mmCIF file of C-alpha atoms and ligand atoms in Angstrom:
data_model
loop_
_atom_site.group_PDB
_atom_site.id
_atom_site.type_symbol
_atom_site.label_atom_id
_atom_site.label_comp_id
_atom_site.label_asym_id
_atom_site.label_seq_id
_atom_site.Cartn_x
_atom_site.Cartn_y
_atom_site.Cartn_z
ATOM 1 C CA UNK A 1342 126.280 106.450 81.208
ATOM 2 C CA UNK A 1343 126.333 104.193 83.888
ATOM 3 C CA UNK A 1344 123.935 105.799 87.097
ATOM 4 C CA UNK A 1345 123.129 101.748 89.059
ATOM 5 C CA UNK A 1346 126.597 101.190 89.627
ATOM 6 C CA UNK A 1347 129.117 102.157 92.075
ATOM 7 C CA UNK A 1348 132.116 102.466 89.417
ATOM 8 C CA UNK A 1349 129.912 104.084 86.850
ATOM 9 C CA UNK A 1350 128.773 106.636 89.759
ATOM 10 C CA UNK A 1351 132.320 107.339 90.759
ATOM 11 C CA UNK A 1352 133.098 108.230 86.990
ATOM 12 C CA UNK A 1353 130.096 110.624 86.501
ATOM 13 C CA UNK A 1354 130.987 112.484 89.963
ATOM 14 C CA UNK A 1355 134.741 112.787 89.241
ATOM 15 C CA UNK A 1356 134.537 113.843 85.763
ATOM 16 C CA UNK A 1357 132.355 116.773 87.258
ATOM 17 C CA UNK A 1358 134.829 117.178 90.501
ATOM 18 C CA UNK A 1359 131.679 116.938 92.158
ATOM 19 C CA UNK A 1360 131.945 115.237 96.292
ATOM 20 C CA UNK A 1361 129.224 114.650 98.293
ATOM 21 C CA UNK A 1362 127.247 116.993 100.960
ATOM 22 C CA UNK A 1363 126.245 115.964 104.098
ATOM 23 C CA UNK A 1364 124.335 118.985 104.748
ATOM 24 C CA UNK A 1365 122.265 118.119 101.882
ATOM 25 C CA UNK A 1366 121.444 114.722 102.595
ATOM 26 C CA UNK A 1367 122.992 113.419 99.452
ATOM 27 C CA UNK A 1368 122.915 109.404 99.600
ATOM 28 C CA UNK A 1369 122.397 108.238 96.036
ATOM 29 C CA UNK A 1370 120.684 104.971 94.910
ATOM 30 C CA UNK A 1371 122.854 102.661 93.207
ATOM 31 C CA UNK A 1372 120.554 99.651 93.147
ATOM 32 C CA UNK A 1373 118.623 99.695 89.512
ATOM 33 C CA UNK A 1374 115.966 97.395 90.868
ATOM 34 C CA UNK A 1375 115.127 99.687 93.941
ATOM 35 C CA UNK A 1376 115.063 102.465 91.553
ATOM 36 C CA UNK A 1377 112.492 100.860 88.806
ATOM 37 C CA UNK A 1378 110.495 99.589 91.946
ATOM 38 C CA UNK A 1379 110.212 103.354 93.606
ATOM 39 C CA UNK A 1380 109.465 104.779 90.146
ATOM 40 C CA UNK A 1381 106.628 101.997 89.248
ATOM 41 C CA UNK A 1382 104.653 102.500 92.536
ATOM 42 C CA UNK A 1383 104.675 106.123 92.023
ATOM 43 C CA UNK A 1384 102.462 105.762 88.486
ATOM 44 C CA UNK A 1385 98.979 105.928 89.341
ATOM 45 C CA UNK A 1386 96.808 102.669 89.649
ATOM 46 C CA UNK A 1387 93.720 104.420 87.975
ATOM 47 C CA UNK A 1388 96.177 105.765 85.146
ATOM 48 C CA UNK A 1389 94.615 108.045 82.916
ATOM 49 C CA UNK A 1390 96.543 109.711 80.478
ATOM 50 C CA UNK A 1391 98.427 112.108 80.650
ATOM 51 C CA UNK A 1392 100.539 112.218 84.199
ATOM 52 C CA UNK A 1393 102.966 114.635 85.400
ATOM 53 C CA UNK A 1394 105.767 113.968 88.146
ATOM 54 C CA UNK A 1395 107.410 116.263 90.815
ATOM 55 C CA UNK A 1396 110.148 114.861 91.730
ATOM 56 C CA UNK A 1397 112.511 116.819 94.838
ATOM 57 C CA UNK A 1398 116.586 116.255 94.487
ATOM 58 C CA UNK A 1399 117.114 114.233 91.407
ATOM 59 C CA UNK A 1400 120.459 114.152 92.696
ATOM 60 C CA UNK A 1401 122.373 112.554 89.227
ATOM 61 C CA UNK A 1402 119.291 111.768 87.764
ATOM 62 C CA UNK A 1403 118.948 108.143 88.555
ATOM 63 C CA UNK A 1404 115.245 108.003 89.908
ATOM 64 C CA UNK A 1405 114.622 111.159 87.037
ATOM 65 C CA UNK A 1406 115.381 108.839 84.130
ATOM 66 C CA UNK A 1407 113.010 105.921 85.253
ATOM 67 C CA UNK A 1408 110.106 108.383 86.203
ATOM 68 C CA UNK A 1409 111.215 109.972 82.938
ATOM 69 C CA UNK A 1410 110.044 106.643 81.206
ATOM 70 C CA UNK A 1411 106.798 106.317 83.256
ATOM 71 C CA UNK A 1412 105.497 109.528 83.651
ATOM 72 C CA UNK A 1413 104.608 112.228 80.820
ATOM 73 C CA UNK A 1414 106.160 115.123 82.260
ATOM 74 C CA UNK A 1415 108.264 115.317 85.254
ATOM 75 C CA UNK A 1416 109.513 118.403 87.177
ATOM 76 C CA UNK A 1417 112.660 118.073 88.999
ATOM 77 C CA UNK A 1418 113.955 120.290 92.291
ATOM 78 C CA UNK A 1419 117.082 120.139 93.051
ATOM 79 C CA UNK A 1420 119.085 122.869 96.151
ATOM 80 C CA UNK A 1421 122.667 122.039 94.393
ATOM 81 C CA UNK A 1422 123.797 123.679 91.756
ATOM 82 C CA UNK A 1423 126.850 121.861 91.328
ATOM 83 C CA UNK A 1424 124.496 119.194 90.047
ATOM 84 C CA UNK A 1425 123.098 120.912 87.386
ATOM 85 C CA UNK A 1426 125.713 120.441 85.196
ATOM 86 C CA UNK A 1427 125.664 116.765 85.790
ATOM 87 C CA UNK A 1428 122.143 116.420 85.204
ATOM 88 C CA UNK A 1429 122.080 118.146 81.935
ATOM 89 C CA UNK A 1430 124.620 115.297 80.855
ATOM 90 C CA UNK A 1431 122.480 112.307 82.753
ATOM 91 C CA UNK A 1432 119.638 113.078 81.443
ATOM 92 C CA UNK A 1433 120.137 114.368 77.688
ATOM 93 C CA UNK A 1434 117.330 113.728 75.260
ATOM 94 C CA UNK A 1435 114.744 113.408 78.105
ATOM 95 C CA UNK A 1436 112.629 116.539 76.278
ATOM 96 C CA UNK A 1437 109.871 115.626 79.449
ATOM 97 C CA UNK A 1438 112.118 116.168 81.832
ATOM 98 C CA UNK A 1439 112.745 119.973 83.327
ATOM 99 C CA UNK A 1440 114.877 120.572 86.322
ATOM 100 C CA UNK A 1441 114.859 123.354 88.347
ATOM 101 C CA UNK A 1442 117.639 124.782 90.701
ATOM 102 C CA UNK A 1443 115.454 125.906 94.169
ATOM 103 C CA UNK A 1444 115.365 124.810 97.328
ATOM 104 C CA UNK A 1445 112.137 122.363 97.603
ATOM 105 C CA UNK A 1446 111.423 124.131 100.978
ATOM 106 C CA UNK A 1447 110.865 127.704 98.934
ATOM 107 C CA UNK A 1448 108.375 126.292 95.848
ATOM 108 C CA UNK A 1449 105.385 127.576 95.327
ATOM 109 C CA UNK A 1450 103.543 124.068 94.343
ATOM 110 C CA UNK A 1451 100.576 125.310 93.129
ATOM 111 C CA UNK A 1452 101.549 127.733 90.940
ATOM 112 C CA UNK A 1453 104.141 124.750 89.881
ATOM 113 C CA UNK A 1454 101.538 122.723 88.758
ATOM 114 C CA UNK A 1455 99.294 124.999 87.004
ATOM 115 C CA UNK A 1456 102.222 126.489 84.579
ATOM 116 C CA UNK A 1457 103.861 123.367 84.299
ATOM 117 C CA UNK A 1458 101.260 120.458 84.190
ATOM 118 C CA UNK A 1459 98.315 122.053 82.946
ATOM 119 C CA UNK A 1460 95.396 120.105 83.988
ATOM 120 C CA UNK A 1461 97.925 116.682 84.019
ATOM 121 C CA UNK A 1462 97.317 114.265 86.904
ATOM 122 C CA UNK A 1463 100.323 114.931 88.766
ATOM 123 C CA UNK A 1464 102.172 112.282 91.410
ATOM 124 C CA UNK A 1465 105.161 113.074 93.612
ATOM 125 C CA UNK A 1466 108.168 110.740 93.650
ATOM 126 C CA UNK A 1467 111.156 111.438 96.078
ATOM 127 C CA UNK A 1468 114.135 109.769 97.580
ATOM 128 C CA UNK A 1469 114.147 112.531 100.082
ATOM 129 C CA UNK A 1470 117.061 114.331 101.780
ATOM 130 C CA UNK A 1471 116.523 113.093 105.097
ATOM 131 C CA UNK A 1472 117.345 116.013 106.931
ATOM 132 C CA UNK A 1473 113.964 117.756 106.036
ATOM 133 C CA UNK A 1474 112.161 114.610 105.117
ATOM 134 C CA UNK A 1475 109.138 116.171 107.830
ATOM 135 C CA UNK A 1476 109.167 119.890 106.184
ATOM 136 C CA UNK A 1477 108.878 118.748 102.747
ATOM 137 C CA UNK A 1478 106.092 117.119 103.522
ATOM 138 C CA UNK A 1479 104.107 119.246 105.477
ATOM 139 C CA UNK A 1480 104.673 122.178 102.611
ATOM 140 C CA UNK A 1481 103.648 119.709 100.187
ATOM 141 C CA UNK A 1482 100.217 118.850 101.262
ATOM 142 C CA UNK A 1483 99.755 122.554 103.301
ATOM 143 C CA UNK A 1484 100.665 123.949 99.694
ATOM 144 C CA UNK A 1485 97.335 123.456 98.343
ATOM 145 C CA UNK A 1486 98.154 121.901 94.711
ATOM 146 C CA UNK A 1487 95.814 118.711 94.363
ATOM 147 C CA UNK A 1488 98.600 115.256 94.255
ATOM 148 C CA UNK A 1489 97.467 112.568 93.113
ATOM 149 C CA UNK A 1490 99.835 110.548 95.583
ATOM 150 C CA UNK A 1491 103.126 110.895 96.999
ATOM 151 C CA UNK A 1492 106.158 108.136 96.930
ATOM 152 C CA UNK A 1493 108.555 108.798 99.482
ATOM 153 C CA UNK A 1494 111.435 107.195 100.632
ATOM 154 C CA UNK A 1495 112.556 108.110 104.434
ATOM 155 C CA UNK A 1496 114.159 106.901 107.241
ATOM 156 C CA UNK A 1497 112.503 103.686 108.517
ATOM 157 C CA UNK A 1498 111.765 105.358 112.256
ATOM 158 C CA UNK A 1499 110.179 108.401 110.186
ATOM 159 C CA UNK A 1500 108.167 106.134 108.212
ATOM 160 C CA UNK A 1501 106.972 104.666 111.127
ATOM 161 C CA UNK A 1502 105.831 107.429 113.064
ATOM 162 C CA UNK A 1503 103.895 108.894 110.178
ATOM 163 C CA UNK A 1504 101.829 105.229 109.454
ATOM 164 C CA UNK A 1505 101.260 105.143 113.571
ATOM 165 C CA UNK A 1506 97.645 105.357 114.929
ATOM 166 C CA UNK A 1507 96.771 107.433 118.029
ATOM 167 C CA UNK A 1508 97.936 105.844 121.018
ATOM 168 C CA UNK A 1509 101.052 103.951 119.676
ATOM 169 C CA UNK A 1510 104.325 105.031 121.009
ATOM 170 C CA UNK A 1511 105.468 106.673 117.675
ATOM 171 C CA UNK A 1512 102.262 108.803 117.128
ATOM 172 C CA UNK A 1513 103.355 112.562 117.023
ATOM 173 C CA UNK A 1514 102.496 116.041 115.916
ATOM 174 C CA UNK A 1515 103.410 115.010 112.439
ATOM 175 C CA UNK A 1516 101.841 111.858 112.236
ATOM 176 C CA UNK A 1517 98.418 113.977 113.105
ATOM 177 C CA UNK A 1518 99.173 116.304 110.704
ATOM 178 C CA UNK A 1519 99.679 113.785 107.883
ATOM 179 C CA UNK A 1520 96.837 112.027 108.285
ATOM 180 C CA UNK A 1521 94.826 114.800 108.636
ATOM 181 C CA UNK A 1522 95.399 115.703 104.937
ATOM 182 C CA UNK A 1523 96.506 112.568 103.300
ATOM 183 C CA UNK A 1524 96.221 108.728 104.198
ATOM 184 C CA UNK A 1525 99.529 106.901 104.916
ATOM 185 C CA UNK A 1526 100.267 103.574 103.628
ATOM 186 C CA UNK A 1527 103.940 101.501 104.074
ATOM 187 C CA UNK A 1528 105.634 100.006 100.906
ATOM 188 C CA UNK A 1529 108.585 98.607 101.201
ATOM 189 C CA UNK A 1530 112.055 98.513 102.964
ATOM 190 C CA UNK A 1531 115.217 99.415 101.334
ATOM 191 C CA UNK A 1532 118.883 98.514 102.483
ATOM 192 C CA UNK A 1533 121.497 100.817 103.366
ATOM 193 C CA UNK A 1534 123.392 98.896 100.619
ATOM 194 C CA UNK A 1535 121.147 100.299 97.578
ATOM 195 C CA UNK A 1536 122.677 103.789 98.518
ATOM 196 C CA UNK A 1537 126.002 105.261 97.679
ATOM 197 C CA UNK A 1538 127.270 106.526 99.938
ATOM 198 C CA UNK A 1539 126.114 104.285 102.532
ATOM 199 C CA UNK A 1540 123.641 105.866 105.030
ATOM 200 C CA UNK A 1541 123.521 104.149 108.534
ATOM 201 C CA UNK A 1542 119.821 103.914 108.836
ATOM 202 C CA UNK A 1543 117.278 101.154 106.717
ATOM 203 C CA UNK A 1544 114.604 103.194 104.551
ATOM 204 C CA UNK A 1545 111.443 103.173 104.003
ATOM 205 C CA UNK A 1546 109.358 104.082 100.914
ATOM 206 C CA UNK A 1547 105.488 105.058 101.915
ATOM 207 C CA UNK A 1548 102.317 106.114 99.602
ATOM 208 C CA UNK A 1549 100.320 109.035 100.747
ATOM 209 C CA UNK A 1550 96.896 109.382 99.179
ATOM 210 C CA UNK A 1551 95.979 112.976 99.833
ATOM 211 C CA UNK A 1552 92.191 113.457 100.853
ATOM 212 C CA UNK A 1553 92.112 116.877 98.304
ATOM 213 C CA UNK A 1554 88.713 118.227 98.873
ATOM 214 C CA UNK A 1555 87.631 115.178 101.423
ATOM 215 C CA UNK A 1556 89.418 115.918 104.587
ATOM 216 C CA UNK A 1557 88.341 113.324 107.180
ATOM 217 C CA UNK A 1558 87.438 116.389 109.586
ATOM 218 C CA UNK A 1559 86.472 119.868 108.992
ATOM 219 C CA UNK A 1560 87.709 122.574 111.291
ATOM 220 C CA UNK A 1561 86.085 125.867 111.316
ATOM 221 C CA UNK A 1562 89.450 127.585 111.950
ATOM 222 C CA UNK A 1563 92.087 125.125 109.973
ATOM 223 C CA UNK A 1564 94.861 127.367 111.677
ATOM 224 C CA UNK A 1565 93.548 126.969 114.721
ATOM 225 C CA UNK A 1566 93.229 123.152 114.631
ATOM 226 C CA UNK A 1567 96.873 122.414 113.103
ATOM 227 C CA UNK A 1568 98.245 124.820 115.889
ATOM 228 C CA UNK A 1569 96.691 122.312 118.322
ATOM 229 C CA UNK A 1570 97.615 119.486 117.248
ATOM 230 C CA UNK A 1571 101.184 121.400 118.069
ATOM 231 C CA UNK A 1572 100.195 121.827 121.167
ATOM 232 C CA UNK A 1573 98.858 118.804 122.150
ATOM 233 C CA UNK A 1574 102.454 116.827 121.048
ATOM 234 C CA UNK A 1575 104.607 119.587 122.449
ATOM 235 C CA UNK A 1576 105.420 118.272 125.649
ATOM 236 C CA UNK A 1577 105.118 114.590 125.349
ATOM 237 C CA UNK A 1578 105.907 113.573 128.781
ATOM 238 C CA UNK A 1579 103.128 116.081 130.607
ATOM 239 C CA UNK A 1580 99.573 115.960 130.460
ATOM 240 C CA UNK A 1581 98.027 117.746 127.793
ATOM 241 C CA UNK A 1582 96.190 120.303 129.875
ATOM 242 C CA UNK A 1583 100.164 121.284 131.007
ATOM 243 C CA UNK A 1584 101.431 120.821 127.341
ATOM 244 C CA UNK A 1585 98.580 123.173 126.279
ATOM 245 C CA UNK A 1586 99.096 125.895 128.844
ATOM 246 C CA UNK A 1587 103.086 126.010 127.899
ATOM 247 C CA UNK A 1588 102.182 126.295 124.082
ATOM 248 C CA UNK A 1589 99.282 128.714 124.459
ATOM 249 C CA UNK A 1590 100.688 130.449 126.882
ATOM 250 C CA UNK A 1591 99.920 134.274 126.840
ATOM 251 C CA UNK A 1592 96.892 132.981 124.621
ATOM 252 C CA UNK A 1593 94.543 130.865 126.432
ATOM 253 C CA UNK A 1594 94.608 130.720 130.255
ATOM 254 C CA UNK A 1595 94.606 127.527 132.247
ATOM 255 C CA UNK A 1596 90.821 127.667 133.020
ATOM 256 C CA UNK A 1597 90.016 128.715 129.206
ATOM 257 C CA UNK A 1598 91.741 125.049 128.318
ATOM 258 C CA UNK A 1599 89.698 123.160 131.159
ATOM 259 C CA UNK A 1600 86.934 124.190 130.000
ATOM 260 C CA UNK A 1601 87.368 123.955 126.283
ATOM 261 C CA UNK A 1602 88.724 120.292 127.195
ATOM 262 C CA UNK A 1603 85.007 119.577 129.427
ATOM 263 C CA UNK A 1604 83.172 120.769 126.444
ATOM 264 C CA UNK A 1605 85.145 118.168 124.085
ATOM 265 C CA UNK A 1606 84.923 115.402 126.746
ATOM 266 C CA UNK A 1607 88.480 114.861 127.139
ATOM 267 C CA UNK A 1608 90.321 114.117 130.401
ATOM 268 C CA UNK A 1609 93.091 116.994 130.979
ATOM 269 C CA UNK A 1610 95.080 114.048 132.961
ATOM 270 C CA UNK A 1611 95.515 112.312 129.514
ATOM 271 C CA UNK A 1612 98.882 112.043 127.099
ATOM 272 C CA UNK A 1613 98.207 114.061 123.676
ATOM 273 C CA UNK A 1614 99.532 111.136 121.560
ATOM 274 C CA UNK A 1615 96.098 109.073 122.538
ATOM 275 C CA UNK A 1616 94.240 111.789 120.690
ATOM 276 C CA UNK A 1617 92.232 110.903 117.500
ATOM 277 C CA UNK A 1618 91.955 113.509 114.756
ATOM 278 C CA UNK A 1619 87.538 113.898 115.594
ATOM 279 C CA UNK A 1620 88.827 114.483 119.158
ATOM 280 C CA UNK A 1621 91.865 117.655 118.404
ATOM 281 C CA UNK A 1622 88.639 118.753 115.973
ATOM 282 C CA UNK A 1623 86.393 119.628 118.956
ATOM 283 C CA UNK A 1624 88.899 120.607 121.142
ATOM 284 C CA UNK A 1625 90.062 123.380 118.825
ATOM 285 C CA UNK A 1626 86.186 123.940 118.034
ATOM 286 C CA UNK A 1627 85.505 124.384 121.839
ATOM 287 C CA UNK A 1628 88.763 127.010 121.838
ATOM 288 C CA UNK A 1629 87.432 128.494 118.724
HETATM 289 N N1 SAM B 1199 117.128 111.200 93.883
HETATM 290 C C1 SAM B 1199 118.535 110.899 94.038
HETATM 291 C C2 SAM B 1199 118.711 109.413 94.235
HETATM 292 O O1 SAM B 1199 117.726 108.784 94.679
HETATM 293 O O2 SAM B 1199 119.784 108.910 93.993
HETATM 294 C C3 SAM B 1199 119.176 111.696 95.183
HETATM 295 C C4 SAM B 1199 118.508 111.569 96.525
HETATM 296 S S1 SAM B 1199 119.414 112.314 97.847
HETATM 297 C C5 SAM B 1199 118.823 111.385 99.235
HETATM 298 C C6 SAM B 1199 118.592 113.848 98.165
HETATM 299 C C7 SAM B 1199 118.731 114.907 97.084
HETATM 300 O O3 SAM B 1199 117.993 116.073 97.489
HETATM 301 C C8 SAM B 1199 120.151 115.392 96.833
HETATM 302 O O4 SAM B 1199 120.372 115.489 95.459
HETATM 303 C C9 SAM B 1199 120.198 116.788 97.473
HETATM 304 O O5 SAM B 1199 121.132 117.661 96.891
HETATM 305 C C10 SAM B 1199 118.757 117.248 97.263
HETATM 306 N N2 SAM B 1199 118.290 118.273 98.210
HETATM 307 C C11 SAM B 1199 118.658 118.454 99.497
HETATM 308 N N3 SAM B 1199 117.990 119.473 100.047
HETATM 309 C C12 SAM B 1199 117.143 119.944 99.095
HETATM 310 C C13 SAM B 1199 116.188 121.001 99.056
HETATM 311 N N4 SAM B 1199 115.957 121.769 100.119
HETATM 312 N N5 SAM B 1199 115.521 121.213 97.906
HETATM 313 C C14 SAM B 1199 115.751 120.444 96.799
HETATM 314 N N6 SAM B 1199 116.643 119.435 96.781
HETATM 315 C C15 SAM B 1199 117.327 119.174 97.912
#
């Protein structure tokens, strides 16, 4: 079976009847050489033996079969059932390969990894569906089951945002989140052309190296902390005393936030995109 090329694609789909969903993001890869390069920087550097994969929407199984190769065991999560069928062809006599039909967004990755991987070093690989790229990744890291790294491909302007620093334009709520559990590091581009069908946006594939136990801060009230970092990206074109009082409104009154903001010596006047990590830390500690 042919999965890198357009015709042998077209053959695999319409001997299933199978058409493609928007609403789940489906663009396939179609380029070989993308595919080998995604899988390879997905196998850990420090390899030790053995290493597991989670992979989320195999889709036909074309990224599956080369992380198949590379990794020991791989886990794969795919929403669409019509799919299933296909894979099951795609992927015959891969006995390390298990797929699973649930929607990524409803896993329970820790549990995942202890009945599936058993002590494995365990990676996640993804061409993600692009529509959730963001909530896949937060319930990845916020699931608690130790990565070793993630490889995902996204659209370029999400990529961007999530490798951005405080005070660049594209640092957001997400970008603080990410790098409060994992560091963020950019790979590689890849052409709309690689995809079938054709998205209209360039991707981007990025490594994040989650901290695990070594968080770069340690908030006394995690809950606390990630809800500020909410609030201090909620309203990006006020100040972030006034994005504060809108989010915690009800919660925290408008003095309450002055002062917690005095007591982490930051200016009220100020955007919350300038905000490093140490800095939302002692504001939520000052709130706690
Ligand atoms: N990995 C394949 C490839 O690279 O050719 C397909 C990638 S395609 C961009 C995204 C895949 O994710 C599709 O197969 C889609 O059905 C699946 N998907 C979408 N939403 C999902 C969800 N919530 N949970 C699991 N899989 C999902």
């Amino acid at each position: 079976m042919d999965l890198y090329t357009p015709t042998g694609i077209i053959e695999i789909i319409k001997d299933a009847g199978f058409t493609f969903s928007k609403q789940y993001g489906q663009n396939f890869l179609i380029n070989e050489a993308v595919v080998e390069k995604i899988a390879d920087a997905a196998v850990p550097e420090n390899r030790s033996e053995p290493i597991g994969c989670v992979e989320i929407g195999p889709g036909i199984g074309s990224l599956t079969a080369k992380l198949a190769e590379r990794f020991d065991k791989v886990v794969s999560i795919e929403i669409d059932k019509r799919l299933i069928p296909i894979l099951e062809k795609t992927l015959c006599g891969k006995e390390n390969v298990r797929v699973f039909n649930e929607d990524a967004l409803k896993v329970d990755f820790k549990s995942m990894l202890e009945k599936e991987f058993c002590g494995m070093s365990v990676s996640v690989c993804a061409n993600l569906p692009y529509y959730i790229t963001s909530e896949v990744i937060m319930r990845l890291l916020e699931s608690g089951a130790e990565f070793d790294s993630l490889v995902l491909m996204m659209q370029k302007e999400v990529a961007q945002r999530l490798a951005a620093s405080p005070g660049q334009a594209e640092y957001g709520s997400v970008s603080a989140a990410v790098n409060y559990y994992a560091s963020v590091k950019k790979l590689f581009d890849v052409q709309a052309g690689s995809f079938m069908p054709r998205p209209k946006v360039t991707s981007t594939v990025i490594r994040l190296s989650p901290y695990n136990g070594k968080k770069p801060v340690v908030p006394t009230d995690e809950r606390l902390f990630l809800r500020v970092i909410r609030a201090s990206f909620a309203q990006r074109r006020k100040t972030l005393l006034n994005s504060l009082e809108s989010f915690f409104k009800g919660e925290f009154k408008r003095e309450k936030l002055l002062e917690a903001l005095n007591k982490a010596g930051i200016d009220p006047g100020v955007r919350g995109e300038t905000l490093t990590l140490e800095k939302i830390k002692e504001l939520s500690e000052a709130l706690f």
